[in-house]
PDB file of C-alpha atoms and ligand atoms in Angstrom:
ATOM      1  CA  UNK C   1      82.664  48.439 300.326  1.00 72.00           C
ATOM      2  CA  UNK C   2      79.740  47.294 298.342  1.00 74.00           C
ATOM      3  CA  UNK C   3      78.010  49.329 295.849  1.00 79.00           C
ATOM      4  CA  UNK C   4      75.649  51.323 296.299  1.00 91.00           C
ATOM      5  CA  UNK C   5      71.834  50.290 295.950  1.00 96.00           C
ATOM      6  CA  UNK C   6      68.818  52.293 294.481  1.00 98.00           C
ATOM      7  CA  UNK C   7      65.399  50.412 294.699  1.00 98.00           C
ATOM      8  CA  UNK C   8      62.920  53.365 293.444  1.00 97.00           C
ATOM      9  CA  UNK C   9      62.353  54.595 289.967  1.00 98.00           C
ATOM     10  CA  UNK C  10      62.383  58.253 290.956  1.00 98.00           C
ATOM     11  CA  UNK C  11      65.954  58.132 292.486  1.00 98.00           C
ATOM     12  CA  UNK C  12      66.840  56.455 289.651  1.00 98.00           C
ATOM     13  CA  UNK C  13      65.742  59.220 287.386  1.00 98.00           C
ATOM     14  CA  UNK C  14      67.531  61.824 289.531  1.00 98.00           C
ATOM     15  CA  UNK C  15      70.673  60.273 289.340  1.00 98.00           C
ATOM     16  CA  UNK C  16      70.460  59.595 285.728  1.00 98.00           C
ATOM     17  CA  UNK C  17      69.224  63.331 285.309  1.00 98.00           C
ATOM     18  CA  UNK C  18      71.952  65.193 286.939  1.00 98.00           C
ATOM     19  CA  UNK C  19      74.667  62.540 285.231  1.00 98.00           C
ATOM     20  CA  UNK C  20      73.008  63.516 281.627  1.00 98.00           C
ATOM     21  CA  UNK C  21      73.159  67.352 282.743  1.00 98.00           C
ATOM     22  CA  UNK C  22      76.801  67.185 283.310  1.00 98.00           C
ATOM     23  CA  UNK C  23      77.206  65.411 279.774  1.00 98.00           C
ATOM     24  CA  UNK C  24      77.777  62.049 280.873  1.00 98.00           C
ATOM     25  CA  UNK C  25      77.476  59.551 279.023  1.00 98.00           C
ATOM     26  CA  UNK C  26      75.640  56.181 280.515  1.00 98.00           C
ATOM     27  CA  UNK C  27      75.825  52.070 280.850  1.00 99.00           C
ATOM     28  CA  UNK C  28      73.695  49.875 281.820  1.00 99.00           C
ATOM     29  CA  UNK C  29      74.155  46.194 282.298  1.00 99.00           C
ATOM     30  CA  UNK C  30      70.841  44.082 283.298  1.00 98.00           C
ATOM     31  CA  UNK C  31      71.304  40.920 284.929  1.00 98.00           C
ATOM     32  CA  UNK C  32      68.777  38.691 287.188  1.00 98.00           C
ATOM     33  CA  UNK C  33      71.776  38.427 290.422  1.00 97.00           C
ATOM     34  CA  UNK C  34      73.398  35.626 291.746  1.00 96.00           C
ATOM     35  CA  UNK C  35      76.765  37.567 289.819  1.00 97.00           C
ATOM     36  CA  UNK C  36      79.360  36.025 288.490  1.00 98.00           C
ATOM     37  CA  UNK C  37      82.686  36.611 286.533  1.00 98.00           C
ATOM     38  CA  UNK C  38      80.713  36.310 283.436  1.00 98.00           C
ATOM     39  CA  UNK C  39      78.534  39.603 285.017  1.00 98.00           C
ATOM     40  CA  UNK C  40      81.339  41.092 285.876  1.00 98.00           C
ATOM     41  CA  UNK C  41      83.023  41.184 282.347  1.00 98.00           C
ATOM     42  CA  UNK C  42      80.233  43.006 281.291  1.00 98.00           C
ATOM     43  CA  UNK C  43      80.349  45.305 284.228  1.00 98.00           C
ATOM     44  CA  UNK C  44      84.162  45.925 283.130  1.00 98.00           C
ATOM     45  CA  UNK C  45      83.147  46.438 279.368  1.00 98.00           C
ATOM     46  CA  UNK C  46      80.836  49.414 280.913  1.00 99.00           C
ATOM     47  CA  UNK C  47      83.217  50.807 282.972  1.00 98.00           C
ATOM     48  CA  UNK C  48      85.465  50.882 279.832  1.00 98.00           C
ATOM     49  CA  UNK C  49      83.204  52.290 277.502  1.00 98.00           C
ATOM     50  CA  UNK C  50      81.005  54.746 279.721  1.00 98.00           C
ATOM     51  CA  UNK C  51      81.484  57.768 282.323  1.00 98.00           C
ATOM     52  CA  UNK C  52      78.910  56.225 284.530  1.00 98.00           C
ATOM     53  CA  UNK C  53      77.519  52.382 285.328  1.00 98.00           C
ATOM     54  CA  UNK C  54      74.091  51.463 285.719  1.00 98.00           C
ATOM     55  CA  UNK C  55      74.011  47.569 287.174  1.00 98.00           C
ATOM     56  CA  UNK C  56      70.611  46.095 287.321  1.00 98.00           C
ATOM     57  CA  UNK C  57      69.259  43.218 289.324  1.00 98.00           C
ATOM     58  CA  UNK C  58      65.798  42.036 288.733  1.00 98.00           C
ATOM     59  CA  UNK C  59      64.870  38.304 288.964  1.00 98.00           C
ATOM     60  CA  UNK C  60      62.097  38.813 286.028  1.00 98.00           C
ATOM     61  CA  UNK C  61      58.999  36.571 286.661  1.00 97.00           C
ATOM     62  CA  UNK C  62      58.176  37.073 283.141  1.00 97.00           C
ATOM     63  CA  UNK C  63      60.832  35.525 281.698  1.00 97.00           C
ATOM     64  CA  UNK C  64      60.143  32.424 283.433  1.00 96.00           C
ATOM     65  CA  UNK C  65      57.763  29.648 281.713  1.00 89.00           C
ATOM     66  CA  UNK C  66      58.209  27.237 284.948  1.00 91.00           C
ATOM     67  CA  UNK C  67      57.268  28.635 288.274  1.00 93.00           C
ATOM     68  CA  UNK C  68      59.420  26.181 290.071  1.00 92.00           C
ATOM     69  CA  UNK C  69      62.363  27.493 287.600  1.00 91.00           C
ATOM     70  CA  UNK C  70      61.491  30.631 288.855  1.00 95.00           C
ATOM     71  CA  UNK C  71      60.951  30.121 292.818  1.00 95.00           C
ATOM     72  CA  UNK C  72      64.466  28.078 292.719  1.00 91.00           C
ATOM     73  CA  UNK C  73      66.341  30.856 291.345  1.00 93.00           C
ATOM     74  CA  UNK C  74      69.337  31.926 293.010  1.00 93.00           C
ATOM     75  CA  UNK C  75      68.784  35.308 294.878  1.00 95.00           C
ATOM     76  CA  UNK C  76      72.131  36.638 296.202  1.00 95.00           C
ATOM     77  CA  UNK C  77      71.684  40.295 296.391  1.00 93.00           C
ATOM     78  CA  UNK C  78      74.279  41.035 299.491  1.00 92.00           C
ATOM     79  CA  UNK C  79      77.107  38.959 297.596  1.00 95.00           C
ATOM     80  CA  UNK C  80      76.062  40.753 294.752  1.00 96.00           C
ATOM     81  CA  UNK C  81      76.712  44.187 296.023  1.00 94.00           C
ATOM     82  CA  UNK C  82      79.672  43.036 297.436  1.00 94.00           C
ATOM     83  CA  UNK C  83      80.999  41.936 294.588  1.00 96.00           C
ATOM     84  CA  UNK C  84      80.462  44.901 292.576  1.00 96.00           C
ATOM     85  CA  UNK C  85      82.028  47.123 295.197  1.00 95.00           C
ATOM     86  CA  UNK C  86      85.868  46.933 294.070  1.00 96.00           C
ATOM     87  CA  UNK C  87      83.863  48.066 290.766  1.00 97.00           C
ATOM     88  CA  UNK C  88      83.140  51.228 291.654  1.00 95.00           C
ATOM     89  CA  UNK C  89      79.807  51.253 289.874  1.00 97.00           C
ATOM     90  CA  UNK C  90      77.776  54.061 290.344  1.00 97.00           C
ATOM     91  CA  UNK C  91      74.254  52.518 291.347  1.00 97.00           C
ATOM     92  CA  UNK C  92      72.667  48.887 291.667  1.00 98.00           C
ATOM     93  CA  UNK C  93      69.169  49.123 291.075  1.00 98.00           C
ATOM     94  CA  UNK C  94      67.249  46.613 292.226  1.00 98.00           C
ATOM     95  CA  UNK C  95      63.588  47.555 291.777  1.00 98.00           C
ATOM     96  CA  UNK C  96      60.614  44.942 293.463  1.00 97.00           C
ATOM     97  CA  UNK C  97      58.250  43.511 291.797  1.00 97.00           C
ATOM     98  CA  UNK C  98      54.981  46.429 291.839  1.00 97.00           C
ATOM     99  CA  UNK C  99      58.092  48.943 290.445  1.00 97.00           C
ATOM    100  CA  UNK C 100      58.603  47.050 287.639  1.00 98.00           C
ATOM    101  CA  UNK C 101      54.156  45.515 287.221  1.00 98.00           C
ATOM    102  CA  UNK C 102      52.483  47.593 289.093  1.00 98.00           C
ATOM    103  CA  UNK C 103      48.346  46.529 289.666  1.00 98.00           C
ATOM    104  CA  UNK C 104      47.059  47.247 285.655  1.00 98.00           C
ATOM    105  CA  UNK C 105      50.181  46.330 283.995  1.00 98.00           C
ATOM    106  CA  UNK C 106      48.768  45.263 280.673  1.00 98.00           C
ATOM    107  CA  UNK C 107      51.579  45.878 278.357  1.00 98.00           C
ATOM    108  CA  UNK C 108      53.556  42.883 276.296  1.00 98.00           C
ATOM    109  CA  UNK C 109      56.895  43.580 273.802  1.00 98.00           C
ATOM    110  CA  UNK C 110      56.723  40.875 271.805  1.00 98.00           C
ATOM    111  CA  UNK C 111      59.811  40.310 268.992  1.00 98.00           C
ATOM    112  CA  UNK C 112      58.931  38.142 265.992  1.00 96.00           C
ATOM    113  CA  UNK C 113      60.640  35.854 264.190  1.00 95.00           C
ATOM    114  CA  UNK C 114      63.903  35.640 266.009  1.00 96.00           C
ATOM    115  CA  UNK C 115      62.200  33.940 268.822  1.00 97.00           C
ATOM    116  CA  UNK C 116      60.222  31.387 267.183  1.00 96.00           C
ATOM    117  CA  UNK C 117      63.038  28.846 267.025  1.00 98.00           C
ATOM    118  CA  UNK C 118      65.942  27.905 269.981  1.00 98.00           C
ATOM    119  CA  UNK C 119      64.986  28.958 273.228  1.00 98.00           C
ATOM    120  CA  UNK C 120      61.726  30.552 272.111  1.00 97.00           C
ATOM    121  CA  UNK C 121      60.316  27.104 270.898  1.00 97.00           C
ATOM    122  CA  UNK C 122      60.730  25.179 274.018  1.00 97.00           C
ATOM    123  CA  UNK C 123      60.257  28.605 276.594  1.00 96.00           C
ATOM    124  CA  UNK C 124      56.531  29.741 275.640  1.00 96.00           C
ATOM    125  CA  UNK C 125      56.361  33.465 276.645  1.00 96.00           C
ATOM    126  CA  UNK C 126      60.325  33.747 277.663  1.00 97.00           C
ATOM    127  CA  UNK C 127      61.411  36.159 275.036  1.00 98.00           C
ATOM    128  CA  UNK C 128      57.707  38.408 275.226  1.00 98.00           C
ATOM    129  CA  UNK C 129      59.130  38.273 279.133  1.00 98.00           C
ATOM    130  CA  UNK C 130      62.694  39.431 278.136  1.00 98.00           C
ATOM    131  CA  UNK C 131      61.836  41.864 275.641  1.00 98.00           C
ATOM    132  CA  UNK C 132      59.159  43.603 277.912  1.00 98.00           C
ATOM    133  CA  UNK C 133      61.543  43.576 281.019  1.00 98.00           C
ATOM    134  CA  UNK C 134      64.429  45.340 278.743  1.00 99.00           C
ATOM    135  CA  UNK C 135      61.961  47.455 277.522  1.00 98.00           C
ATOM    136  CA  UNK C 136      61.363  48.916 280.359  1.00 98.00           C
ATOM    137  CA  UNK C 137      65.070  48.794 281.945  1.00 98.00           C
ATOM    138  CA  UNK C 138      66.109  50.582 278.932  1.00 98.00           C
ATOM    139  CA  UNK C 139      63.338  53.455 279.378  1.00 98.00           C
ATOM    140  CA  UNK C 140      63.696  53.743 282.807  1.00 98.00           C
ATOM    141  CA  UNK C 141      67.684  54.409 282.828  1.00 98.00           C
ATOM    142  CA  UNK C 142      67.519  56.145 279.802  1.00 98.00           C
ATOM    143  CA  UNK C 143      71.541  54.609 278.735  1.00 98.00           C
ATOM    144  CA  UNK C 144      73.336  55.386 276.036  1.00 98.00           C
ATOM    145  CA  UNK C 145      74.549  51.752 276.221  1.00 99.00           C
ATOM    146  CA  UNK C 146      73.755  48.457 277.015  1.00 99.00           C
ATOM    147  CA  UNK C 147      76.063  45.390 277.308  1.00 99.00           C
ATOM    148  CA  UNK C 148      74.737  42.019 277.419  1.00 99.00           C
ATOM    149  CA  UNK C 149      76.769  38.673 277.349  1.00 98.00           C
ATOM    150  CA  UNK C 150      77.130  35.933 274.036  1.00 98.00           C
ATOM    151  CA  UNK C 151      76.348  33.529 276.311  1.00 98.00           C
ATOM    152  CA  UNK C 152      72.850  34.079 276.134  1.00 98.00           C
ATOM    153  CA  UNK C 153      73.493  34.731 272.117  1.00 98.00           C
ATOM    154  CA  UNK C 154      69.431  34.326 271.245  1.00 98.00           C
ATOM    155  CA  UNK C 155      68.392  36.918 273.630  1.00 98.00           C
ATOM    156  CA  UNK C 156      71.437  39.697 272.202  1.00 98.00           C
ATOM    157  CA  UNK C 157      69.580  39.002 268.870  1.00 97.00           C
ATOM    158  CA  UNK C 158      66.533  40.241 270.143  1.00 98.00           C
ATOM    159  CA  UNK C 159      67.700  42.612 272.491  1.00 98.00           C
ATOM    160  CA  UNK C 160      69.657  44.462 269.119  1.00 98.00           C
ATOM    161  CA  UNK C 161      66.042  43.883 267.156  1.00 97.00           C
ATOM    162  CA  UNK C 162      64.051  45.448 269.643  1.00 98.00           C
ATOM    163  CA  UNK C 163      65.798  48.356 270.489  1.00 98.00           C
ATOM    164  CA  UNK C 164      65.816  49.415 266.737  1.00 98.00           C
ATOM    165  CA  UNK C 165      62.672  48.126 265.970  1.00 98.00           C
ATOM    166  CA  UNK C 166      61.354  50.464 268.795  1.00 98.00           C
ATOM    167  CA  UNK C 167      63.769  53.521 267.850  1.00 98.00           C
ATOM    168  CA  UNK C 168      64.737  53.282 271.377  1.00 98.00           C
ATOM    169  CA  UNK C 169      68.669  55.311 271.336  1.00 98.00           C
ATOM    170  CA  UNK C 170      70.604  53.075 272.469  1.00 98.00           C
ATOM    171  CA  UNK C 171      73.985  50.959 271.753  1.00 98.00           C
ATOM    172  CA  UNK C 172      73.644  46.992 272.356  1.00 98.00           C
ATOM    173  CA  UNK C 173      76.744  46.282 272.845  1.00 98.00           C
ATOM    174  CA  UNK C 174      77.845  41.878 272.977  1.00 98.00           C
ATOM    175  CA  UNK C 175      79.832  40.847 275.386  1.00 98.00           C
ATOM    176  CA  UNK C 176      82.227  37.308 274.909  1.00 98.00           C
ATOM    177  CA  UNK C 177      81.064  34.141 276.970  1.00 98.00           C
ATOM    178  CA  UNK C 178      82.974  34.089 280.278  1.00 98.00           C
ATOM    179  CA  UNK C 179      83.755  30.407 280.892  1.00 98.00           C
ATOM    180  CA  UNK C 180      85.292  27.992 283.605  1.00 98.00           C
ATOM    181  CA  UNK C 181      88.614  26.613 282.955  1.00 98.00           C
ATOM    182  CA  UNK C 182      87.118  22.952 282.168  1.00 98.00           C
ATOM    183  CA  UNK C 183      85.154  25.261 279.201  1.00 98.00           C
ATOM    184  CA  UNK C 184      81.777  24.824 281.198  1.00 98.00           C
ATOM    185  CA  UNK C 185      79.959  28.733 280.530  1.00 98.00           C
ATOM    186  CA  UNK C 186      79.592  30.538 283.462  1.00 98.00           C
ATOM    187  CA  UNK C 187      75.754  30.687 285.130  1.00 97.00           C
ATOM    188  CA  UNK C 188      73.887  31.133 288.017  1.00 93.00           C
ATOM    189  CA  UNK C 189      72.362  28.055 287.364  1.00 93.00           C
ATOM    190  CA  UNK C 190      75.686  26.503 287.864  1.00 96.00           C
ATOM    191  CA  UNK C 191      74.832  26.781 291.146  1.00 93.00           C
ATOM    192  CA  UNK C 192      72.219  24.470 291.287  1.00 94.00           C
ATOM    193  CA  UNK C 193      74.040  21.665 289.990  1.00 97.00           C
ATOM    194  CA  UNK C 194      75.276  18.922 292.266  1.00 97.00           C
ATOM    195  CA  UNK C 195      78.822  18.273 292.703  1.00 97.00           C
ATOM    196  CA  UNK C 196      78.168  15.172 290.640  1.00 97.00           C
ATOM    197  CA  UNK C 197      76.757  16.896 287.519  1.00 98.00           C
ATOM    198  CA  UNK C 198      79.017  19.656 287.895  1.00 98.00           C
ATOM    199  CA  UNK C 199      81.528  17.491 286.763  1.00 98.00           C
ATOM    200  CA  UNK C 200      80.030  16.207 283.651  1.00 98.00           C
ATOM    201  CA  UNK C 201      78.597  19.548 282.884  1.00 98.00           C
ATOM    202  CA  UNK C 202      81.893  20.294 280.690  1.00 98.00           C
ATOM    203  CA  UNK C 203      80.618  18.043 278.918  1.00 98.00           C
ATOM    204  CA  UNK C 204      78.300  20.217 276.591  1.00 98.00           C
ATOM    205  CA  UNK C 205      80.785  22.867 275.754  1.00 98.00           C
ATOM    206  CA  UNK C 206      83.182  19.962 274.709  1.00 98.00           C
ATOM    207  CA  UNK C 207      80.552  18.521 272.106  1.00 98.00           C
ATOM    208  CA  UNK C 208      79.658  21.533 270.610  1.00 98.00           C
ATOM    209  CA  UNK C 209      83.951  21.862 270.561  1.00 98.00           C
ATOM    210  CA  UNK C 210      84.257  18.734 269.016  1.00 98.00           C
ATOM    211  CA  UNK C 211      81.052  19.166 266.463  1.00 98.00           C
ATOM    212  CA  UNK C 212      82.177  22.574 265.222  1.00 98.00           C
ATOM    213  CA  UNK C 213      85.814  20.808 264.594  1.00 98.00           C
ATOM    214  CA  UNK C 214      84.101  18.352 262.780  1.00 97.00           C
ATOM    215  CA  UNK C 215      82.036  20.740 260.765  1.00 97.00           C
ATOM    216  CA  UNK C 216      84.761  23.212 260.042  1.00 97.00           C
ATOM    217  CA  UNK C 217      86.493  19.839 258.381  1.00 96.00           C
ATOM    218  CA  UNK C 218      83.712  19.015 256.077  1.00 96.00           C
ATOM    219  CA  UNK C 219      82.636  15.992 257.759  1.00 96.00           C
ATOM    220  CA  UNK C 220      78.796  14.586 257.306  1.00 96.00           C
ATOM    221  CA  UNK C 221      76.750  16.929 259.635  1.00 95.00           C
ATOM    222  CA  UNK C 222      74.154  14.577 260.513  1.00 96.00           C
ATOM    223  CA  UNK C 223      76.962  11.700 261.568  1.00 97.00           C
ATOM    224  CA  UNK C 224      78.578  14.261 263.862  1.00 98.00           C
ATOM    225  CA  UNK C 225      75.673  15.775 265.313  1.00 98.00           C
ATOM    226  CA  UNK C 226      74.630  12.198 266.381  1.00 98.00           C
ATOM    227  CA  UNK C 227      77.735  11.925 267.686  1.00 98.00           C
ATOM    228  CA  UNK C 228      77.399  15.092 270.111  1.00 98.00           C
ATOM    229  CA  UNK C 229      74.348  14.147 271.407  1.00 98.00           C
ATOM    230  CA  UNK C 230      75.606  10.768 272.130  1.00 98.00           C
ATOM    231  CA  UNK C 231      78.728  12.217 273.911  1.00 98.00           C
ATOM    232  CA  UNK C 232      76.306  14.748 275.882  1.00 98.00           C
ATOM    233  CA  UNK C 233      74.012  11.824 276.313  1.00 98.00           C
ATOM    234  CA  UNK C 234      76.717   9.518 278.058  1.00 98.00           C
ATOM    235  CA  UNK C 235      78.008  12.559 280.387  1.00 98.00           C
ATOM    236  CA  UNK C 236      74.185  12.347 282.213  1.00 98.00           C
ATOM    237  CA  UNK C 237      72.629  14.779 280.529  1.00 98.00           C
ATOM    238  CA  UNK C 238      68.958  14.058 279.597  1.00 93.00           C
ATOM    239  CA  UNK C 239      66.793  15.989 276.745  1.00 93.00           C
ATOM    240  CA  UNK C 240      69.063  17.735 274.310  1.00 98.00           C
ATOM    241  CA  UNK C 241      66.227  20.193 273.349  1.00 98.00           C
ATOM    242  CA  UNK C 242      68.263  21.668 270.697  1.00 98.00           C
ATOM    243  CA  UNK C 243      71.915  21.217 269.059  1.00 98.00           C
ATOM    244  CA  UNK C 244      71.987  23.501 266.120  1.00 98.00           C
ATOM    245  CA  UNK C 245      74.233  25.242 263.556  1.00 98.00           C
ATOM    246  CA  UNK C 246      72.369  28.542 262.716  1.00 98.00           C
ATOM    247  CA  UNK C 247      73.242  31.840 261.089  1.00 97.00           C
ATOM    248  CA  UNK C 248      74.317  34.166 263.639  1.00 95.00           C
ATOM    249  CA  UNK C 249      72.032  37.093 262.211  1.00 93.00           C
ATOM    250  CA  UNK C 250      68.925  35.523 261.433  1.00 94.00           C
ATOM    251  CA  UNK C 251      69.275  32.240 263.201  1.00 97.00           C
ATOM    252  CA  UNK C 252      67.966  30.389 260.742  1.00 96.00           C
ATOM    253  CA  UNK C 253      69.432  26.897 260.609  1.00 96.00           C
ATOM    254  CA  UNK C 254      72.149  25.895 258.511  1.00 96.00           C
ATOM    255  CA  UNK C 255      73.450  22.690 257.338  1.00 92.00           C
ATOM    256  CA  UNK C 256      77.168  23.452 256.928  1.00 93.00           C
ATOM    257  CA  UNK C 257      79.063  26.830 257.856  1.00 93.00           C
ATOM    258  CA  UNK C 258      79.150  28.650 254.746  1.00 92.00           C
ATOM    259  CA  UNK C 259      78.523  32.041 256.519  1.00 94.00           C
ATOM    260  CA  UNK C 260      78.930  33.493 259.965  1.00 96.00           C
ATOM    261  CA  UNK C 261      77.860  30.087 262.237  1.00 97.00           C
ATOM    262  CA  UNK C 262      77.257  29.560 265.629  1.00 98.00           C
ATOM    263  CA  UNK C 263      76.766  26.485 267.277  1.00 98.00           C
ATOM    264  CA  UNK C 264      73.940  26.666 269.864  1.00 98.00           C
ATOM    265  CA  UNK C 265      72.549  24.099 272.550  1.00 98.00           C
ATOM    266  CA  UNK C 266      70.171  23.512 275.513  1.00 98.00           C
ATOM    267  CA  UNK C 267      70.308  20.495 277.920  1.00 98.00           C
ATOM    268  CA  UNK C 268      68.920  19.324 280.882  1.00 98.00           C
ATOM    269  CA  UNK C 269      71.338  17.666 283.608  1.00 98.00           C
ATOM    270  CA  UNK C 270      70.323  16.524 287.104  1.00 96.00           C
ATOM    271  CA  UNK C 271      67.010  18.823 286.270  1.00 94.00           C
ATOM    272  CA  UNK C 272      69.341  21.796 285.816  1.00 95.00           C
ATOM    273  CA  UNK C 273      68.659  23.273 281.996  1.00 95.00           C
ATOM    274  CA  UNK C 274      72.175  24.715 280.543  1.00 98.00           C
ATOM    275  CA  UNK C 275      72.299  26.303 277.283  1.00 98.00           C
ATOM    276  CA  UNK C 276      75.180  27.100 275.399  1.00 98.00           C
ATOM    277  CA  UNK C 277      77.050  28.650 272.178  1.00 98.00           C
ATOM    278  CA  UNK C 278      80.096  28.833 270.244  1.00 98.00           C
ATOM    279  CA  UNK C 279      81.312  30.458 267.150  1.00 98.00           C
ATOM    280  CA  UNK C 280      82.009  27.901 264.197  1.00 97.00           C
ATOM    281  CA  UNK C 281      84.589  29.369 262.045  1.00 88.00           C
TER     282      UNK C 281
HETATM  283  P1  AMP L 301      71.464  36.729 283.690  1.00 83.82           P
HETATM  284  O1  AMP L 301      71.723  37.255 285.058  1.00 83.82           O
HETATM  285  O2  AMP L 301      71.706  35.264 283.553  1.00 83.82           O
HETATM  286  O3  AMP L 301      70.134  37.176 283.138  1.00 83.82           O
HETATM  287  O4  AMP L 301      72.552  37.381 282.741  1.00 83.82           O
HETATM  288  C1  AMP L 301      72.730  38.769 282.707  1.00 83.82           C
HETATM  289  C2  AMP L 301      73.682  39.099 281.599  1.00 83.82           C
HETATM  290  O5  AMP L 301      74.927  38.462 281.812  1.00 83.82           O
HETATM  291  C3  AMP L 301      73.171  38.625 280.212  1.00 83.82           C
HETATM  292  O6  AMP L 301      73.495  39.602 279.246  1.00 83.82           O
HETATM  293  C4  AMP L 301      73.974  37.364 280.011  1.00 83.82           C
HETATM  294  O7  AMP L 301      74.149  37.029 278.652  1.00 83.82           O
HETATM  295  C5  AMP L 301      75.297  37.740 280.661  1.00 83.82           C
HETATM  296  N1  AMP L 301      76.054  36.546 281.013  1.00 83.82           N
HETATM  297  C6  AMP L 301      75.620  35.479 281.731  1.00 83.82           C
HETATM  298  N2  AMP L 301      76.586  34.531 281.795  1.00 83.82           N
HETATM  299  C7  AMP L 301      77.646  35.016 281.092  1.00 83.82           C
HETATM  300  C8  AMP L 301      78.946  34.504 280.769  1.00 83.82           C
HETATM  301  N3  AMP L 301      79.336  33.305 281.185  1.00 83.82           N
HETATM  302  N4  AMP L 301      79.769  35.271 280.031  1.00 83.82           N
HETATM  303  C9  AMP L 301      79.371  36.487 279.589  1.00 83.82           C
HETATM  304  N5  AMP L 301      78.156  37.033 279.852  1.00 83.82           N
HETATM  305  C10 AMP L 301      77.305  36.306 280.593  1.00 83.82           C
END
């Protein structure tokens, strides 16, 4: 059975009002669709950690700096419900676009710092897009919780900021990076890759491997980073916008791991941008 779907802001509410009445306690999980195991770890964490699960699917045209990025996203919304049936979540809300910006929508969340560097430096807007969107999806399900995966590490870091920058009460809760078993991080722009590049795609995750190794050993970090890009380089990929060790609170860059590290990249293949992250140390 799939699960089932709310689409209006004022059902929403009810539901979420009687659930708080009876003391229960709520999780939401926001994703843009096109689910995949990586989604559904999150969904699980919920499940785990909450009397009652809020999914939400909202393809975010905010978020997106390229309007061909965002037309060619993948919208699966039946196979999405179906996969969260066997779930048992208790609504998927999928509100359109005038629910979430209606006409006079004037209103930007904007974190700072955080989102000057990574993703933020080569996505003008993204994060203002991200941060508004949660914003709201927090506000309007009113959850006690809110899980959200590594994989996307920069936008947990903001995510956590805003939501006690903005004394909104909830729990941000991180989620591990569900990955493929050739290491490649799951995505829904996976999908979009050709058979070809789907077989290099590994690729990434097994620099960054490699790199971290390398760090971890005390090796020259400019030598080895030259070395990932090479190896990311030869596997087809084309425009490593970023391959960099950073703190994992402040994400400001570091050259060797002397505190908590994490290794993050973006890369175009086959005109398919794929970012990625690991832990170093
Ligand atoms: P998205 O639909 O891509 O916006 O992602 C929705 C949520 O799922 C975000 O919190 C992502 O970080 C998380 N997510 C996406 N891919 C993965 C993955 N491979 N493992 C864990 N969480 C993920």
């Amino acid at each position: 059975m799939s699960a089932p779907i709310v689409r209006s802001l004022s059902d929403l509410r009810g539901m979420v009002a009687r659930w708080k009445q009876s003391g229960e306690t709520v999780g939401v999980v926001p994703t843009m669709g096109a689910l995949h195991q990586g989604h559904l770890s999150l969904v699980r964490a919920a499940k785990e950690g909450c009397d009652r699960v809020i999914v939400t699917i909202f393809i975010n045209p905010k978020q997106f700096n390229n309007p061909e990025d965002y037309e060619n996203y993948p919208r699966t919304e039946e196979d999405d419900a179906r996969k969260l049936g066997p779930l048992d979540v208790d609504a998927v809300y999928v509100p359109d676009g005038p629910t979430m910006y209606p006409d006079g929508f004037a209103t930007n969340v904007s974190v700072g710092g955080l989102t000057n560097v990574l993703c933020g430096a080569h996505r003008p807007g993204h994060f203002d897009g991200v941060a508004t969107v949660v914003s709201k999806l927090f506000l309007q399900t009113q959850a006690d919780r809110a899980y959200f995966g590594e994989k996307d590490f920069q936008q947990l870091q903001v995510v956590t900021r805003l939501a006690a920058d903005l004394d909104i009460p909830i729990e941000v809760v991180g989620c591990p990076t569900i990955r493929e078993e050739d290491g490649l991080a799951m995505s829904s722009r996976n999908l979009l890759l050709s058979d070809r590049a789907r077989v290099w795609a590994p690729e990434l995750n097994a620099a960054m491997e490699e790199l971290a190794e390398g760090l971890l050993a005390g090796g020259d970090a400019a030598d080895l980073r030259a070395q990932a890009v090479a190896r990311i380089e030869r596997a087809g990929f084309t425009d490593v916008e970023y391959l960099d060790l950073r703190a994992c609170d402040t994400l400001e860059e570091l050259t060797s791991p002397t505190r908590p590290a994490r290794l993050l990249a973006a890369a175009w293949l086959a005109g398919v941008r794929l970012i990625d992250n690991i832990a170093v140390g």
